[in-house]
Amino acid sequence: MLLLAMDTATPAVAVALHDGVRTLAGSVRVDARRHGELLLPGVHRVLAEAGRELSEVTALIVGTGPGPYTGLRVGLATAAAIGAALRVPVHGVCTTDAIAHATGRREPFVVATDARRREVYWARYDDARTRVEGPAVDRPADLPAHVTALPATGAGAVLYPDAFPRRIAGGPKHADAAAMAALAAERLAAGLPLDPPRPLYLRRPDARVPAGYKVVT
């Protein structure tokens, strides 16, 4: 097994290579405006660091979000293209699941990421491997009380401290592809299904057809 994992659903462009037992190499670059520029160099970087070839990859793992439309589709389209070229399967993993897995927690908590528009994407977990609610998108002031009462991690929790007063010290802010790959490897080894590589946008894109648009014939 050689898994190439990537996630572009948060400001981080995260890539990792995992052999089913351990992470061989990982790369994280945080730049919300350069997903398309940074992703493939990240892929080349982890392959070179691990001393492996792209042709050795047996499956692609890609973060499905939730995340902003433009960034999220970069990772999904890239994973689909590489998977098609190599003729290997492409599996999806919810981005908040990857962040949750990176915490290693055994107690209930919440993952909250920045959804922009003064909103957060969030999901609730019983432990690092068990999601019990979400993902969903809300304004911080509209979050349910049972969510804001829990310890929280992620960039959303940092941005809105009033909504998430119990932040997990040292908790991850963005997705880590190494944690995503490790979670996927666990599920594959146990014969558990992974998600399809389809985006979790949770809301419509910002782009709109201009008002009063006239069709030219």
PDB file of C-alpha atoms in Angstrom:
ATOM      1  CA  MET A   1       0.000   0.000   0.000  1.00  0.00           C
ATOM      2  CA  LEU A   2       1.264   3.457  -0.888  1.00  0.00           C
ATOM      3  CA  LEU A   3      -1.233   6.244  -0.296  1.00  0.00           C
ATOM      4  CA  LEU A   4      -0.840   9.757  -1.652  1.00  0.00           C
ATOM      5  CA  ALA A   5      -3.034  12.084   0.422  1.00  0.00           C
ATOM      6  CA  MET A   6      -3.860  15.729  -0.212  1.00  0.00           C
ATOM      7  CA  ASP A   7      -6.186  18.368   1.179  1.00  0.00           C
ATOM      8  CA  THR A   8      -6.953  21.907   0.007  1.00  0.00           C
ATOM      9  CA  ALA A   9     -10.187  22.539   1.931  1.00  0.00           C
ATOM     10  CA  THR A  10      -8.516  24.911   4.414  1.00  0.00           C
ATOM     11  CA  PRO A  11      -5.859  27.617   3.927  1.00  0.00           C
ATOM     12  CA  ALA A  12      -3.274  24.824   4.219  1.00  0.00           C
ATOM     13  CA  VAL A  13      -2.100  22.947   1.137  1.00  0.00           C
ATOM     14  CA  ALA A  14      -1.315  19.584   2.721  1.00  0.00           C
ATOM     15  CA  VAL A  15       0.251  16.525   1.062  1.00  0.00           C
ATOM     16  CA  ALA A  16       1.541  13.279   2.552  1.00  0.00           C
ATOM     17  CA  LEU A  17       2.759   9.843   1.514  1.00  0.00           C
ATOM     18  CA  HIS A  18       1.807   6.850   3.688  1.00  0.00           C
ATOM     19  CA  ASP A  19       2.789   3.193   3.293  1.00  0.00           C
ATOM     20  CA  GLY A  20      -0.092   1.790   5.333  1.00  0.00           C
ATOM     21  CA  VAL A  21       1.985   1.704   8.508  1.00  0.00           C
ATOM     22  CA  ARG A  22       3.632   5.106   8.798  1.00  0.00           C
ATOM     23  CA  THR A  23       3.924   8.478   7.114  1.00  0.00           C
ATOM     24  CA  LEU A  24       6.925   8.503   4.793  1.00  0.00           C
ATOM     25  CA  ALA A  25       6.868  12.239   4.047  1.00  0.00           C
ATOM     26  CA  GLY A  26       4.607  15.236   4.475  1.00  0.00           C
ATOM     27  CA  SER A  27       4.322  18.821   3.307  1.00  0.00           C
ATOM     28  CA  VAL A  28       2.146  21.670   4.591  1.00  0.00           C
ATOM     29  CA  ARG A  29       2.103  25.174   3.146  1.00  0.00           C
ATOM     30  CA  VAL A  30      -0.409  27.714   4.466  1.00  0.00           C
ATOM     31  CA  ASP A  31      -1.571  30.159   1.787  1.00  0.00           C
ATOM     32  CA  ALA A  32      -5.302  30.471   1.125  1.00  0.00           C
ATOM     33  CA  ARG A  33      -4.755  32.106  -2.282  1.00  0.00           C
ATOM     34  CA  ARG A  34      -2.239  29.707  -3.859  1.00  0.00           C
ATOM     35  CA  HIS A  35      -3.716  26.199  -3.645  1.00  0.00           C
ATOM     36  CA  GLY A  36      -3.330  25.661  -7.377  1.00  0.00           C
ATOM     37  CA  GLU A  37       0.290  26.818  -7.388  1.00  0.00           C
ATOM     38  CA  LEU A  38       1.424  24.878  -4.319  1.00  0.00           C
ATOM     39  CA  LEU A  39      -0.297  21.504  -4.578  1.00  0.00           C
ATOM     40  CA  LEU A  40       1.696  19.758  -7.323  1.00  0.00           C
ATOM     41  CA  PRO A  41       5.056  21.024  -6.013  1.00  0.00           C
ATOM     42  CA  GLY A  42       3.983  19.567  -2.678  1.00  0.00           C
ATOM     43  CA  VAL A  43       3.319  16.219  -4.345  1.00  0.00           C
ATOM     44  CA  HIS A  44       6.756  16.256  -5.989  1.00  0.00           C
ATOM     45  CA  ARG A  45       8.345  17.260  -2.667  1.00  0.00           C
ATOM     46  CA  VAL A  46       6.942  14.360  -0.640  1.00  0.00           C
ATOM     47  CA  LEU A  47       7.758  11.816  -3.356  1.00  0.00           C
ATOM     48  CA  ALA A  48      11.345  13.058  -3.527  1.00  0.00           C
ATOM     49  CA  GLU A  49      11.708  13.089   0.256  1.00  0.00           C
ATOM     50  CA  ALA A  50      10.422   9.526   0.513  1.00  0.00           C
ATOM     51  CA  GLY A  51      12.488   8.355  -2.465  1.00  0.00           C
ATOM     52  CA  ARG A  52       9.415   6.977  -4.202  1.00  0.00           C
ATOM     53  CA  GLU A  53       7.920   7.374  -7.672  1.00  0.00           C
ATOM     54  CA  LEU A  54       4.412   8.523  -8.512  1.00  0.00           C
ATOM     55  CA  SER A  55       3.921   5.266 -10.423  1.00  0.00           C
ATOM     56  CA  GLU A  56       4.229   3.359  -7.111  1.00  0.00           C
ATOM     57  CA  VAL A  57       1.134   5.013  -5.596  1.00  0.00           C
ATOM     58  CA  THR A  58      -1.688   2.509  -5.087  1.00  0.00           C
ATOM     59  CA  ALA A  59      -4.478   4.924  -4.094  1.00  0.00           C
ATOM     60  CA  LEU A  60      -5.247   8.622  -3.741  1.00  0.00           C
ATOM     61  CA  ILE A  61      -6.787  10.080  -0.584  1.00  0.00           C
ATOM     62  CA  VAL A  62      -8.324  13.534  -0.897  1.00  0.00           C
ATOM     63  CA  GLY A  63     -10.031  15.855   1.550  1.00  0.00           C
ATOM     64  CA  THR A  64     -13.683  16.407   0.659  1.00  0.00           C
ATOM     65  CA  GLY A  65     -14.180  19.445   2.875  1.00  0.00           C
ATOM     66  CA  PRO A  66     -16.270  21.179   3.908  1.00  0.00           C
ATOM     67  CA  GLY A  67     -14.368  24.106   2.486  1.00  0.00           C
ATOM     68  CA  PRO A  68     -14.608  27.147   0.222  1.00  0.00           C
ATOM     69  CA  TYR A  69     -15.447  26.259  -3.373  1.00  0.00           C
ATOM     70  CA  THR A  70     -12.283  27.368  -5.184  1.00  0.00           C
ATOM     71  CA  GLY A  71      -9.712  25.846  -2.864  1.00  0.00           C
ATOM     72  CA  LEU A  72     -11.588  22.611  -2.341  1.00  0.00           C
ATOM     73  CA  ARG A  73     -11.963  21.811  -6.038  1.00  0.00           C
ATOM     74  CA  VAL A  74      -8.177  22.162  -6.592  1.00  0.00           C
ATOM     75  CA  GLY A  75      -7.451  19.106  -4.454  1.00  0.00           C
ATOM     76  CA  LEU A  76     -10.376  17.083  -5.750  1.00  0.00           C
ATOM     77  CA  ALA A  77      -9.590  17.781  -9.413  1.00  0.00           C
ATOM     78  CA  THR A  78      -5.893  17.053  -8.932  1.00  0.00           C
ATOM     79  CA  ALA A  79      -6.573  13.777  -7.137  1.00  0.00           C
ATOM     80  CA  ALA A  80      -9.038  12.733  -9.839  1.00  0.00           C
ATOM     81  CA  ALA A  81      -6.522  13.521 -12.589  1.00  0.00           C
ATOM     82  CA  ILE A  82      -3.662  11.623 -10.930  1.00  0.00           C
ATOM     83  CA  GLY A  83      -5.934   8.695 -10.102  1.00  0.00           C
ATOM     84  CA  ALA A  84      -7.122   8.486 -13.702  1.00  0.00           C
ATOM     85  CA  ALA A  85      -3.554   8.690 -15.051  1.00  0.00           C
ATOM     86  CA  LEU A  86      -2.323   5.948 -12.699  1.00  0.00           C
ATOM     87  CA  ARG A  87      -5.556   3.921 -12.923  1.00  0.00           C
ATOM     88  CA  VAL A  88      -5.768   3.666  -9.136  1.00  0.00           C
ATOM     89  CA  PRO A  89      -8.753   4.355  -6.831  1.00  0.00           C
ATOM     90  CA  VAL A  90      -9.446   7.792  -5.386  1.00  0.00           C
ATOM     91  CA  HIS A  91     -11.015   7.904  -1.917  1.00  0.00           C
ATOM     92  CA  GLY A  92     -12.463  10.849  -0.026  1.00  0.00           C
ATOM     93  CA  VAL A  93     -12.049  11.720   3.657  1.00  0.00           C
ATOM     94  CA  CYS A  94     -13.984  14.495   5.383  1.00  0.00           C
ATOM     95  CA  THR A  95     -11.500  17.253   6.210  1.00  0.00           C
ATOM     96  CA  THR A  96     -12.820  17.730   9.742  1.00  0.00           C
ATOM     97  CA  ASP A  97     -12.302  13.984  10.308  1.00  0.00           C
ATOM     98  CA  ALA A  98      -8.623  14.429   9.413  1.00  0.00           C
ATOM     99  CA  ILE A  99      -8.282  17.357  11.819  1.00  0.00           C
ATOM    100  CA  ALA A 100     -10.053  15.344  14.512  1.00  0.00           C
ATOM    101  CA  HIS A 101      -7.775  12.352  13.963  1.00  0.00           C
ATOM    102  CA  ALA A 102      -4.716  14.561  14.391  1.00  0.00           C
ATOM    103  CA  THR A 103      -5.811  15.471  17.945  1.00  0.00           C
ATOM    104  CA  GLY A 104      -5.667  11.887  19.196  1.00  0.00           C
ATOM    105  CA  ARG A 105      -8.335  12.772  21.759  1.00  0.00           C
ATOM    106  CA  ARG A 106     -10.432  10.209  23.603  1.00  0.00           C
ATOM    107  CA  GLU A 107     -12.992  12.699  24.930  1.00  0.00           C
ATOM    108  CA  PRO A 108     -15.768  14.644  23.146  1.00  0.00           C
ATOM    109  CA  PHE A 109     -14.773  17.803  21.282  1.00  0.00           C
ATOM    110  CA  VAL A 110     -15.569  19.979  18.265  1.00  0.00           C
ATOM    111  CA  VAL A 111     -13.642  20.804  15.098  1.00  0.00           C
ATOM    112  CA  ALA A 112     -14.337  24.262  13.662  1.00  0.00           C
ATOM    113  CA  THR A 113     -12.750  25.645  10.490  1.00  0.00           C
ATOM    114  CA  ASP A 114     -13.056  29.038   8.838  1.00  0.00           C
ATOM    115  CA  ALA A 115     -15.948  29.135   6.358  1.00  0.00           C
ATOM    116  CA  ARG A 116     -15.491  32.855   5.620  1.00  0.00           C
ATOM    117  CA  ARG A 117     -18.558  35.138   5.488  1.00  0.00           C
ATOM    118  CA  ARG A 118     -18.196  35.248   9.299  1.00  0.00           C
ATOM    119  CA  GLU A 119     -19.235  31.594   9.503  1.00  0.00           C
ATOM    120  CA  VAL A 120     -17.600  28.335  10.561  1.00  0.00           C
ATOM    121  CA  TYR A 121     -17.740  24.764   9.332  1.00  0.00           C
ATOM    122  CA  TRP A 122     -18.044  22.492  12.336  1.00  0.00           C
ATOM    123  CA  ALA A 123     -18.439  18.860  13.348  1.00  0.00           C
ATOM    124  CA  ARG A 124     -18.797  17.209  16.752  1.00  0.00           C
ATOM    125  CA  TYR A 125     -16.830  14.121  17.819  1.00  0.00           C
ATOM    126  CA  ASP A 126     -17.006  11.594  20.648  1.00  0.00           C
ATOM    127  CA  ASP A 127     -13.290  10.945  20.148  1.00  0.00           C
ATOM    128  CA  ALA A 128     -10.627  11.401  17.477  1.00  0.00           C
ATOM    129  CA  ARG A 129     -12.173   8.722  15.238  1.00  0.00           C
ATOM    130  CA  THR A 130     -15.911   9.066  15.847  1.00  0.00           C
ATOM    131  CA  ARG A 131     -17.931  11.888  14.308  1.00  0.00           C
ATOM    132  CA  VAL A 132     -21.425  12.156  15.796  1.00  0.00           C
ATOM    133  CA  GLU A 133     -22.753  15.399  14.314  1.00  0.00           C
ATOM    134  CA  GLY A 134     -22.046  17.501  11.233  1.00  0.00           C
ATOM    135  CA  PRO A 135     -20.326  18.721   9.278  1.00  0.00           C
ATOM    136  CA  ALA A 136     -22.461  21.846   9.131  1.00  0.00           C
ATOM    137  CA  VAL A 137     -22.016  25.571   8.540  1.00  0.00           C
ATOM    138  CA  ASP A 138     -23.282  28.289  10.879  1.00  0.00           C
ATOM    139  CA  ARG A 139     -22.554  31.735  12.205  1.00  0.00           C
ATOM    140  CA  PRO A 140     -20.716  31.431  15.534  1.00  0.00           C
ATOM    141  CA  ALA A 141     -23.563  33.166  17.372  1.00  0.00           C
ATOM    142  CA  ASP A 142     -26.047  30.594  16.037  1.00  0.00           C
ATOM    143  CA  LEU A 143     -24.163  27.478  17.133  1.00  0.00           C
ATOM    144  CA  PRO A 144     -26.030  25.082  19.449  1.00  0.00           C
ATOM    145  CA  ALA A 145     -25.125  25.381  23.128  1.00  0.00           C
ATOM    146  CA  HIS A 146     -24.023  21.731  23.311  1.00  0.00           C
ATOM    147  CA  VAL A 147     -21.444  22.490  20.606  1.00  0.00           C
ATOM    148  CA  THR A 148     -19.959  25.645  22.102  1.00  0.00           C
ATOM    149  CA  ALA A 149     -19.741  23.985  25.522  1.00  0.00           C
ATOM    150  CA  LEU A 150     -17.187  21.449  24.249  1.00  0.00           C
ATOM    151  CA  PRO A 151     -13.423  21.839  23.821  1.00  0.00           C
ATOM    152  CA  ALA A 152     -12.685  22.934  20.264  1.00  0.00           C
ATOM    153  CA  THR A 153      -9.861  22.912  17.764  1.00  0.00           C
ATOM    154  CA  GLY A 154      -9.360  24.346  14.287  1.00  0.00           C
ATOM    155  CA  ALA A 155      -8.934  27.808  12.797  1.00  0.00           C
ATOM    156  CA  GLY A 156     -12.617  28.588  13.387  1.00  0.00           C
ATOM    157  CA  ALA A 157     -12.166  28.154  17.119  1.00  0.00           C
ATOM    158  CA  VAL A 158      -9.194  30.530  17.046  1.00  0.00           C
ATOM    159  CA  LEU A 159     -11.045  33.159  14.997  1.00  0.00           C
ATOM    160  CA  TYR A 160     -14.129  33.162  17.241  1.00  0.00           C
ATOM    161  CA  PRO A 161     -12.962  32.721  20.842  1.00  0.00           C
ATOM    162  CA  ASP A 162     -16.263  33.973  22.274  1.00  0.00           C
ATOM    163  CA  ALA A 163     -18.110  31.117  20.579  1.00  0.00           C
ATOM    164  CA  PHE A 164     -15.428  28.567  21.481  1.00  0.00           C
ATOM    165  CA  PRO A 165     -14.124  29.503  24.933  1.00  0.00           C
ATOM    166  CA  ARG A 166     -12.615  26.052  25.564  1.00  0.00           C
ATOM    167  CA  ARG A 167      -9.931  25.772  22.903  1.00  0.00           C
ATOM    168  CA  ILE A 168      -7.716  22.694  22.916  1.00  0.00           C
ATOM    169  CA  ALA A 169      -4.163  23.776  23.692  1.00  0.00           C
ATOM    170  CA  GLY A 170      -1.866  22.932  20.800  1.00  0.00           C
ATOM    171  CA  GLY A 171      -4.733  21.538  18.716  1.00  0.00           C
ATOM    172  CA  PRO A 172      -4.394  21.580  14.909  1.00  0.00           C
ATOM    173  CA  LYS A 173      -5.717  24.643  13.078  1.00  0.00           C
ATOM    174  CA  HIS A 174      -5.805  23.186   9.568  1.00  0.00           C
ATOM    175  CA  ALA A 175      -5.968  19.792   7.881  1.00  0.00           C
ATOM    176  CA  ASP A 176      -2.877  17.589   8.026  1.00  0.00           C
ATOM    177  CA  ALA A 177      -2.595  15.167   5.106  1.00  0.00           C
ATOM    178  CA  ALA A 178      -0.477  12.823   7.236  1.00  0.00           C
ATOM    179  CA  ALA A 179      -3.366  12.415   9.696  1.00  0.00           C
ATOM    180  CA  MET A 180      -5.771  12.029   6.772  1.00  0.00           C
ATOM    181  CA  ALA A 181      -3.632   9.277   5.243  1.00  0.00           C
ATOM    182  CA  ALA A 182      -3.252   7.499   8.576  1.00  0.00           C
ATOM    183  CA  LEU A 183      -7.021   7.537   9.114  1.00  0.00           C
ATOM    184  CA  ALA A 184      -7.639   6.246   5.589  1.00  0.00           C
ATOM    185  CA  ALA A 185      -5.037   3.487   6.046  1.00  0.00           C
ATOM    186  CA  GLU A 186      -6.755   2.382   9.270  1.00  0.00           C
ATOM    187  CA  ARG A 187     -10.148   2.208   7.587  1.00  0.00           C
ATOM    188  CA  LEU A 188      -8.830   0.396   4.517  1.00  0.00           C
ATOM    189  CA  ALA A 189      -6.979  -2.157   6.661  1.00  0.00           C
ATOM    190  CA  ALA A 190     -10.153  -2.775   8.668  1.00  0.00           C
ATOM    191  CA  GLY A 191     -12.243  -3.179   5.516  1.00  0.00           C
ATOM    192  CA  LEU A 192     -14.277  -0.065   6.307  1.00  0.00           C
ATOM    193  CA  PRO A 193     -15.597   2.096   3.474  1.00  0.00           C
ATOM    194  CA  LEU A 194     -14.190   5.513   2.714  1.00  0.00           C
ATOM    195  CA  ASP A 195     -16.155   8.431   1.322  1.00  0.00           C
ATOM    196  CA  PRO A 196     -16.516   9.052  -2.412  1.00  0.00           C
ATOM    197  CA  PRO A 197     -14.292  11.892  -3.661  1.00  0.00           C
ATOM    198  CA  ARG A 198     -17.130  14.396  -3.879  1.00  0.00           C
ATOM    199  CA  PRO A 199     -17.033  17.902  -2.361  1.00  0.00           C
ATOM    200  CA  LEU A 200     -18.899  18.919   0.774  1.00  0.00           C
ATOM    201  CA  TYR A 201     -19.619  22.541  -0.106  1.00  0.00           C
ATOM    202  CA  LEU A 202     -22.601  22.865   2.307  1.00  0.00           C
ATOM    203  CA  ARG A 203     -23.655  26.099   0.601  1.00  0.00           C
ATOM    204  CA  ARG A 204     -23.845  27.665  -2.842  1.00  0.00           C
ATOM    205  CA  PRO A 205     -20.705  29.267  -4.369  1.00  0.00           C
ATOM    206  CA  ASP A 206     -20.107  33.020  -4.162  1.00  0.00           C
ATOM    207  CA  ALA A 207     -20.355  33.446  -7.953  1.00  0.00           C
ATOM    208  CA  ARG A 208     -23.722  34.654  -9.195  1.00  0.00           C
ATOM    209  CA  VAL A 209     -25.194  35.508 -12.590  1.00  0.00           C
ATOM    210  CA  PRO A 210     -25.322  39.332 -12.726  1.00  0.00           C
ATOM    211  CA  ALA A 211     -28.739  40.895 -12.258  1.00  0.00           C
ATOM    212  CA  GLY A 212     -30.285  42.025 -15.527  1.00  0.00           C
ATOM    213  CA  TYR A 213     -28.053  39.698 -17.506  1.00  0.00           C
ATOM    214  CA  LYS A 214     -28.935  39.799 -21.236  1.00  0.00           C
ATOM    215  CA  VAL A 215     -28.405  36.847 -23.554  1.00  0.00           C
ATOM    216  CA  VAL A 216     -26.600  37.842 -26.772  1.00  0.00           C
ATOM    217  CA  THR A 217     -27.813  35.916 -29.824  1.00  0.00           C
TER     218      THR A 217
END
